[in-house]
Short mmCIF file of N, CA and C in Angstrom, two decimals:
data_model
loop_
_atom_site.label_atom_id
_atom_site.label_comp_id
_atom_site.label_asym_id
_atom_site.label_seq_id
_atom_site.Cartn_x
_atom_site.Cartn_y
_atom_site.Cartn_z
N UNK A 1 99.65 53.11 69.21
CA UNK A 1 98.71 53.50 70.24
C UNK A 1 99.11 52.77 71.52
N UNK A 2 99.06 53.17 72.80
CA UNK A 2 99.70 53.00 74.07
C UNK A 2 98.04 53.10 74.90
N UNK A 3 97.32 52.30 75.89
CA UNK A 3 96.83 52.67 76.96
C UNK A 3 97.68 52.50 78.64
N UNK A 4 97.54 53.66 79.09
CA UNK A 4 98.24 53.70 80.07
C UNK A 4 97.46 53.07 81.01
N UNK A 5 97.09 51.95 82.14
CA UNK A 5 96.00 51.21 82.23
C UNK A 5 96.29 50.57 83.99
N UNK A 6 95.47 50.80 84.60
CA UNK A 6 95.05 50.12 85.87
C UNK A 6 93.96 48.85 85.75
N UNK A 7 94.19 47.82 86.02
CA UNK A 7 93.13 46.79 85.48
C UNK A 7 92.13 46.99 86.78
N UNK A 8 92.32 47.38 87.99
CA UNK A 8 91.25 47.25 88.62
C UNK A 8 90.47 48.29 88.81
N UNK A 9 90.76 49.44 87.49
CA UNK A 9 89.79 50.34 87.66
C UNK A 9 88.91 50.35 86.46
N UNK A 10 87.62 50.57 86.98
CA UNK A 10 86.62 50.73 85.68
C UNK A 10 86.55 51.10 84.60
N UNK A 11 86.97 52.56 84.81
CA UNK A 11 86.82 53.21 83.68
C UNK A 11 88.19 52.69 82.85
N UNK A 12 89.53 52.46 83.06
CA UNK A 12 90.57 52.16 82.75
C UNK A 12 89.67 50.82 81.41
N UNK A 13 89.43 49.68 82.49
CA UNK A 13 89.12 48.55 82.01
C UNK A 13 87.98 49.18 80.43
N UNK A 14 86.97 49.90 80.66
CA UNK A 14 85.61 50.07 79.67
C UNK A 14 86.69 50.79 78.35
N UNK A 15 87.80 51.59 78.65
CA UNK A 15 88.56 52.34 77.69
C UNK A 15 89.23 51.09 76.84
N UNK A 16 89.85 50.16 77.85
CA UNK A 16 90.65 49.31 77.02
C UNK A 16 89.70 48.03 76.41
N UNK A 17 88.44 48.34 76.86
CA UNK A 17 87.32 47.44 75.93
C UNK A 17 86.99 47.94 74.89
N UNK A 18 87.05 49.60 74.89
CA UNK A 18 86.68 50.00 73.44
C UNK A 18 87.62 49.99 72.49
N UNK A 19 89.05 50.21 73.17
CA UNK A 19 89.67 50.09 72.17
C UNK A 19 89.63 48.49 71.08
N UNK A 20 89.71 47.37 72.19
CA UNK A 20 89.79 46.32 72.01
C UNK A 20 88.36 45.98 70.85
N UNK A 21 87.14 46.47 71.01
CA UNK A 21 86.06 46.47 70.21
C UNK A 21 86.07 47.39 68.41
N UNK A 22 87.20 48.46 68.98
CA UNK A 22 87.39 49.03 68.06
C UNK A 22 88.65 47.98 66.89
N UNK A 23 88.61 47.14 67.65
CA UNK A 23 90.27 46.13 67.05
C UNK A 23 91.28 46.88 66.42
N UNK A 24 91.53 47.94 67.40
CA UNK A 24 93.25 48.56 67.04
C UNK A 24 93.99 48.27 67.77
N UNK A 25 95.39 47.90 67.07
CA UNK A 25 96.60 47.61 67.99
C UNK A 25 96.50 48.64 69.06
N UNK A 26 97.55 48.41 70.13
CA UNK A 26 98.09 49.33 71.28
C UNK A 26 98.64 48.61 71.95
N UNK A 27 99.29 49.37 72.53
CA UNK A 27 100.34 48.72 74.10
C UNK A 27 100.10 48.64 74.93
N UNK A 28 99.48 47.76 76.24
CA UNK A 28 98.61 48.40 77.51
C UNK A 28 100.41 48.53 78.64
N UNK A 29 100.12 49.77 79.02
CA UNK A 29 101.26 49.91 80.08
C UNK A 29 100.29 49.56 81.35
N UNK A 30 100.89 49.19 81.97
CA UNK A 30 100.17 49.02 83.38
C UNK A 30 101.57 50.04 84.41
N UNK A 31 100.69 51.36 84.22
CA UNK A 31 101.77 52.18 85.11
C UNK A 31 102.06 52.16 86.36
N UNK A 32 101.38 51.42 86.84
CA UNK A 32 101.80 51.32 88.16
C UNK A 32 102.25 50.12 88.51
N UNK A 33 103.09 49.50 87.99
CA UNK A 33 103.81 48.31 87.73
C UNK A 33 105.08 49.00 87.18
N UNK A 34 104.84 49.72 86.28
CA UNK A 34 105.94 50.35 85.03
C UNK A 34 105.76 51.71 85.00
N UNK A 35 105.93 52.72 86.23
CA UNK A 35 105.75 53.80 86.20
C UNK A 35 106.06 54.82 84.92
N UNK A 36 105.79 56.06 84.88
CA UNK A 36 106.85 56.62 83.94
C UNK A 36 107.72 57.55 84.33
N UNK A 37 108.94 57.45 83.53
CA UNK A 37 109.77 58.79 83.68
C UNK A 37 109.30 60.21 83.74
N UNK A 38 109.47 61.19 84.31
CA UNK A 38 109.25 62.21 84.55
C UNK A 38 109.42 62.99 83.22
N UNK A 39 110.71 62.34 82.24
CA UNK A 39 110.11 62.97 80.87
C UNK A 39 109.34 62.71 80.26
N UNK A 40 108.84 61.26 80.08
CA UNK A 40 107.60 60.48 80.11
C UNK A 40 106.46 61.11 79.77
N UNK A 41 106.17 61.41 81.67
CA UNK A 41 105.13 62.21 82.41
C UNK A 41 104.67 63.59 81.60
N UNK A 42 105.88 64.56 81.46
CA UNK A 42 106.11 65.97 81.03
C UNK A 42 105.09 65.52 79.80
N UNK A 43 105.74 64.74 78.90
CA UNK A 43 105.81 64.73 76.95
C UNK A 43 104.67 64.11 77.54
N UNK A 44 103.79 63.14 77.92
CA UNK A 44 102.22 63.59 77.69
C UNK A 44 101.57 64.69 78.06
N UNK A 45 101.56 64.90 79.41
CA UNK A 45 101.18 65.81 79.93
C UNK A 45 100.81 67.33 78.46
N UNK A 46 102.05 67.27 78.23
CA UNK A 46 102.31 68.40 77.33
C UNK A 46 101.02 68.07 75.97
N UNK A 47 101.05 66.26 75.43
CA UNK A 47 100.21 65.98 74.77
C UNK A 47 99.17 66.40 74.85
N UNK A 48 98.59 66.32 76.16
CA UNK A 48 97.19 66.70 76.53
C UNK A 48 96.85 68.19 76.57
N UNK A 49 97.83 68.44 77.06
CA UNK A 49 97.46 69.78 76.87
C UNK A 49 97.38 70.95 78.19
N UNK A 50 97.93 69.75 79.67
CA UNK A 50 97.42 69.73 80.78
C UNK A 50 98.82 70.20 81.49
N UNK A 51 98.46 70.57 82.46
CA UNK A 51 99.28 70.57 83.99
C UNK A 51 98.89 69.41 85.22
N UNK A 52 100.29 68.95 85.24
CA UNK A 52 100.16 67.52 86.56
C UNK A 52 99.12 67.86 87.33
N UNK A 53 98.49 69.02 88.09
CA UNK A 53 98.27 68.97 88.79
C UNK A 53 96.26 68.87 88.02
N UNK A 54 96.28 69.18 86.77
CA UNK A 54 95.16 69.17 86.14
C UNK A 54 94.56 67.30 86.13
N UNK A 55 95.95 66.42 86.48
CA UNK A 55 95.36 65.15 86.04
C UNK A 55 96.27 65.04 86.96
N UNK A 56 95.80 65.14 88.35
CA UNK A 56 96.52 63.89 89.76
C UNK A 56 94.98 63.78 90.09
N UNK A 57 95.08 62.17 90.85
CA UNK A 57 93.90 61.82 91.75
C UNK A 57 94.36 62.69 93.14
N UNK A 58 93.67 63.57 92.99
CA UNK A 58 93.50 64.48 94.53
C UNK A 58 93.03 63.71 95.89
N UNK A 59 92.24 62.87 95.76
CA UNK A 59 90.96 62.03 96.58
C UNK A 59 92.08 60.68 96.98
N UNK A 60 93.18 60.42 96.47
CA UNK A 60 93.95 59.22 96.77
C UNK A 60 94.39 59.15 98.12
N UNK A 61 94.92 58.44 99.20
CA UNK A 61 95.30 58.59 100.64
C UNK A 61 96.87 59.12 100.61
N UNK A 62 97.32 58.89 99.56
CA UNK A 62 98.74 59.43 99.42
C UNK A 62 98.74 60.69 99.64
N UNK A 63 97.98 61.19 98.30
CA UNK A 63 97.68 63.04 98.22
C UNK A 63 97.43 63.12 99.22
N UNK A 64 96.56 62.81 100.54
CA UNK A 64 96.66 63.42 101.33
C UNK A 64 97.23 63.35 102.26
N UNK A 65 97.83 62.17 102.43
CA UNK A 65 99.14 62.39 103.26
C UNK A 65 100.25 63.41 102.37
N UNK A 66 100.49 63.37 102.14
CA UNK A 66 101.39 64.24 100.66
C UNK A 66 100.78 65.66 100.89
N UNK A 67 99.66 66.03 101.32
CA UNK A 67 99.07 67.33 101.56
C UNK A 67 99.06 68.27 100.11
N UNK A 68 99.45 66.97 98.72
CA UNK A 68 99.22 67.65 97.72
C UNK A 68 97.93 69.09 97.56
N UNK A 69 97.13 69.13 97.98
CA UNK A 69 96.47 70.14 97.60
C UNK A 69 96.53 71.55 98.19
N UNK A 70 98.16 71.29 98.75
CA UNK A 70 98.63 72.74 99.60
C UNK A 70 99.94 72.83 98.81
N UNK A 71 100.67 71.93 97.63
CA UNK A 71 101.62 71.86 97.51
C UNK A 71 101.38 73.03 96.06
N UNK A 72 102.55 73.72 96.03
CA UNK A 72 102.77 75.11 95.03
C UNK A 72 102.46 74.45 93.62
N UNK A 73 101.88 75.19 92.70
CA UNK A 73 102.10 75.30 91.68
C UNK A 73 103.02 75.00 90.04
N UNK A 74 104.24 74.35 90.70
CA UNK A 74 105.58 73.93 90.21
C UNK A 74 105.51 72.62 89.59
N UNK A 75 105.44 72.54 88.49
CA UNK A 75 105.15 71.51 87.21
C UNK A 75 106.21 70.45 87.78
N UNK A 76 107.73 70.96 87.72
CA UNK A 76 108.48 70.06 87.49
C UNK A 76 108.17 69.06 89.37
N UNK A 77 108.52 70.08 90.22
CA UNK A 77 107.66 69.12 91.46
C UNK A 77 106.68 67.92 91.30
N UNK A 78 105.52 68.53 90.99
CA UNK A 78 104.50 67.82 90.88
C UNK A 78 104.53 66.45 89.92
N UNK A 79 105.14 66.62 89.13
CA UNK A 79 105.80 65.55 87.93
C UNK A 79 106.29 64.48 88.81
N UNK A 80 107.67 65.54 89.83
CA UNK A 80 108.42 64.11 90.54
C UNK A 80 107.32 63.31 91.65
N UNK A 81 106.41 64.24 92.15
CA UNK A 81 105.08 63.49 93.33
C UNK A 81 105.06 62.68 92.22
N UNK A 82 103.99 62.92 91.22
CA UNK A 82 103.40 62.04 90.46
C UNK A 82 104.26 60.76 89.83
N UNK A 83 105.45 60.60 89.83
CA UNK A 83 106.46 59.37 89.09
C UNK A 83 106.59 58.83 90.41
N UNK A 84 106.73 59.36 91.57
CA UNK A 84 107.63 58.14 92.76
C UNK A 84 106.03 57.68 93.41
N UNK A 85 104.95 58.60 93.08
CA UNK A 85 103.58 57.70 93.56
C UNK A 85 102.95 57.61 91.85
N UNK A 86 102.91 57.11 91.08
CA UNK A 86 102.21 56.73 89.69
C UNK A 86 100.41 56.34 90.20
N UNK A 87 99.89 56.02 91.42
CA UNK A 87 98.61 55.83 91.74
C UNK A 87 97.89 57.27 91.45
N UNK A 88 98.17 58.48 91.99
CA UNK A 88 98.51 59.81 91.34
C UNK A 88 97.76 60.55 90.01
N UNK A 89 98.07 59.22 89.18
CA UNK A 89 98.19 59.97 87.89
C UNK A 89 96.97 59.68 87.61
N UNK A 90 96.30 60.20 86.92
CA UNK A 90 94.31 60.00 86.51
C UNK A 90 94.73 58.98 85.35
N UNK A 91 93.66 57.96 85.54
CA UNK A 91 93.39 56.86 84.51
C UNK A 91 92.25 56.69 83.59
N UNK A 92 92.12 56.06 82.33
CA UNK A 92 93.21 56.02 81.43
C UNK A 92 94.13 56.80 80.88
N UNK A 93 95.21 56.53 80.45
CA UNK A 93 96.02 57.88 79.56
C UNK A 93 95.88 57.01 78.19
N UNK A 94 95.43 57.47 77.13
CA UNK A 94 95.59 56.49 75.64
C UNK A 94 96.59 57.68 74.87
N UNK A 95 97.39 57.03 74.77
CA UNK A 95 98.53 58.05 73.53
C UNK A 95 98.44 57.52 72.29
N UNK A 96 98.47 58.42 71.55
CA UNK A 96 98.40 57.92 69.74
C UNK A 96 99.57 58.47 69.27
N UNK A 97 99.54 58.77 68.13
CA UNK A 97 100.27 59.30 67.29
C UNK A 97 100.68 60.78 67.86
N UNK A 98 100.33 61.66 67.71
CA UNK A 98 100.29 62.83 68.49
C UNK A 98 99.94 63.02 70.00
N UNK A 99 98.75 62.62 69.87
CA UNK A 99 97.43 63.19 71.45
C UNK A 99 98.17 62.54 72.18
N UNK A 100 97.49 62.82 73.20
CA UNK A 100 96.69 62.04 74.41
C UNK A 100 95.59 62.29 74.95
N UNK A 101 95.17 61.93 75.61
CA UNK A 101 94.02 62.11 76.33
C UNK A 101 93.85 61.23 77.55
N UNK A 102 93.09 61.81 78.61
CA UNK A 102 92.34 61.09 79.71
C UNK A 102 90.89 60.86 79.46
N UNK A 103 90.80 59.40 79.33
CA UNK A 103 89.63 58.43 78.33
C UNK A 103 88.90 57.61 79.58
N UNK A 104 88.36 58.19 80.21
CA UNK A 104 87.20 58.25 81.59
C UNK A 104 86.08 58.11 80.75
N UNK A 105 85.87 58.52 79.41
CA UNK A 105 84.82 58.41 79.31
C UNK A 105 84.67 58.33 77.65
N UNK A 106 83.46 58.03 77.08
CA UNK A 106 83.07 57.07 75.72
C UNK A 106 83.35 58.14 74.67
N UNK A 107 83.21 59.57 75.45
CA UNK A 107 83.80 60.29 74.03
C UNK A 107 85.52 60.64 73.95
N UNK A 108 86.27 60.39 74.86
CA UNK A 108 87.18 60.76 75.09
C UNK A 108 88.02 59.56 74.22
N UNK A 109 87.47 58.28 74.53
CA UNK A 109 88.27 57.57 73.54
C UNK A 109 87.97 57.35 72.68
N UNK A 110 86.58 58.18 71.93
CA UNK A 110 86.59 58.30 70.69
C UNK A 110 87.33 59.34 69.81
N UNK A 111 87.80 59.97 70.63
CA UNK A 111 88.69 61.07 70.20
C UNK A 111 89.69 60.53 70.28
N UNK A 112 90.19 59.43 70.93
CA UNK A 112 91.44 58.75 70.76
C UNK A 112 91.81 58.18 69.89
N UNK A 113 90.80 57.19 69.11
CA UNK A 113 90.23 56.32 68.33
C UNK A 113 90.24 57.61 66.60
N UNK A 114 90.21 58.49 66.93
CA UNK A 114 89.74 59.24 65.72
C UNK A 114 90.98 60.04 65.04
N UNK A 115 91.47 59.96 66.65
CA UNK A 115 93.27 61.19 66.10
C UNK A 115 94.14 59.92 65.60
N UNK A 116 93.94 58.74 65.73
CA UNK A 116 94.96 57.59 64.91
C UNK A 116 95.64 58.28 63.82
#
């Protein structure tokens, strides 16, 4: 189990408390320290079930300098925005065995917690 993890964000922090309450191993990446590769990016993305553009922070000052929310449709694009800015990417990401998920919230990482 992997949390993909911003410590100064809330919800990031309450995900990696449950896990921590739940006492299962995991890896905390701190991605924006340790971005990820764009194949990385893809192979969750794909986990989830999502398109980059389904899990970028839109509301960030980058995106909008970046004018992301005019930018096309194009996965592999949006992948490379999202790896050279990793702030971008919606937090938490918890990867398991299979999943992933974006764990914002108490059921989401119970679904994390459950696909072990």
């Amino acid at each position: 189990m992997e949390i993909w993890h911003n410590p100064r964000c809330s919800k990031s922090r309450a995900a990696k408390a449950a896990l921590d309450e739940a006492g299962v191993e995991y890896t905390e990446r701190r991605y924006l320290d340790e971005p990820p590769t764009a194949e990385e990016l893809d192979a969750v993305l794909t986990r989830i079930g999502a398109e980059p553009w389904d899990v970028a922070r839109l509301n960030e000052p980058v995106a909008k300098e970046l004018g992301l929310t005019d930018l096309e449709h194009d996965r592999a694009r949006w992948i490379e925005v999202m790896v050279a800015n990793p702030v971008l990417i919606q937090r938490p990401i918890v990867l398991t065995g299979g999943e992933a998920v974006v764990a914002r919230d108490p059921e989401s990482v119970r679904k994390a917690l459950d696909s072990r």
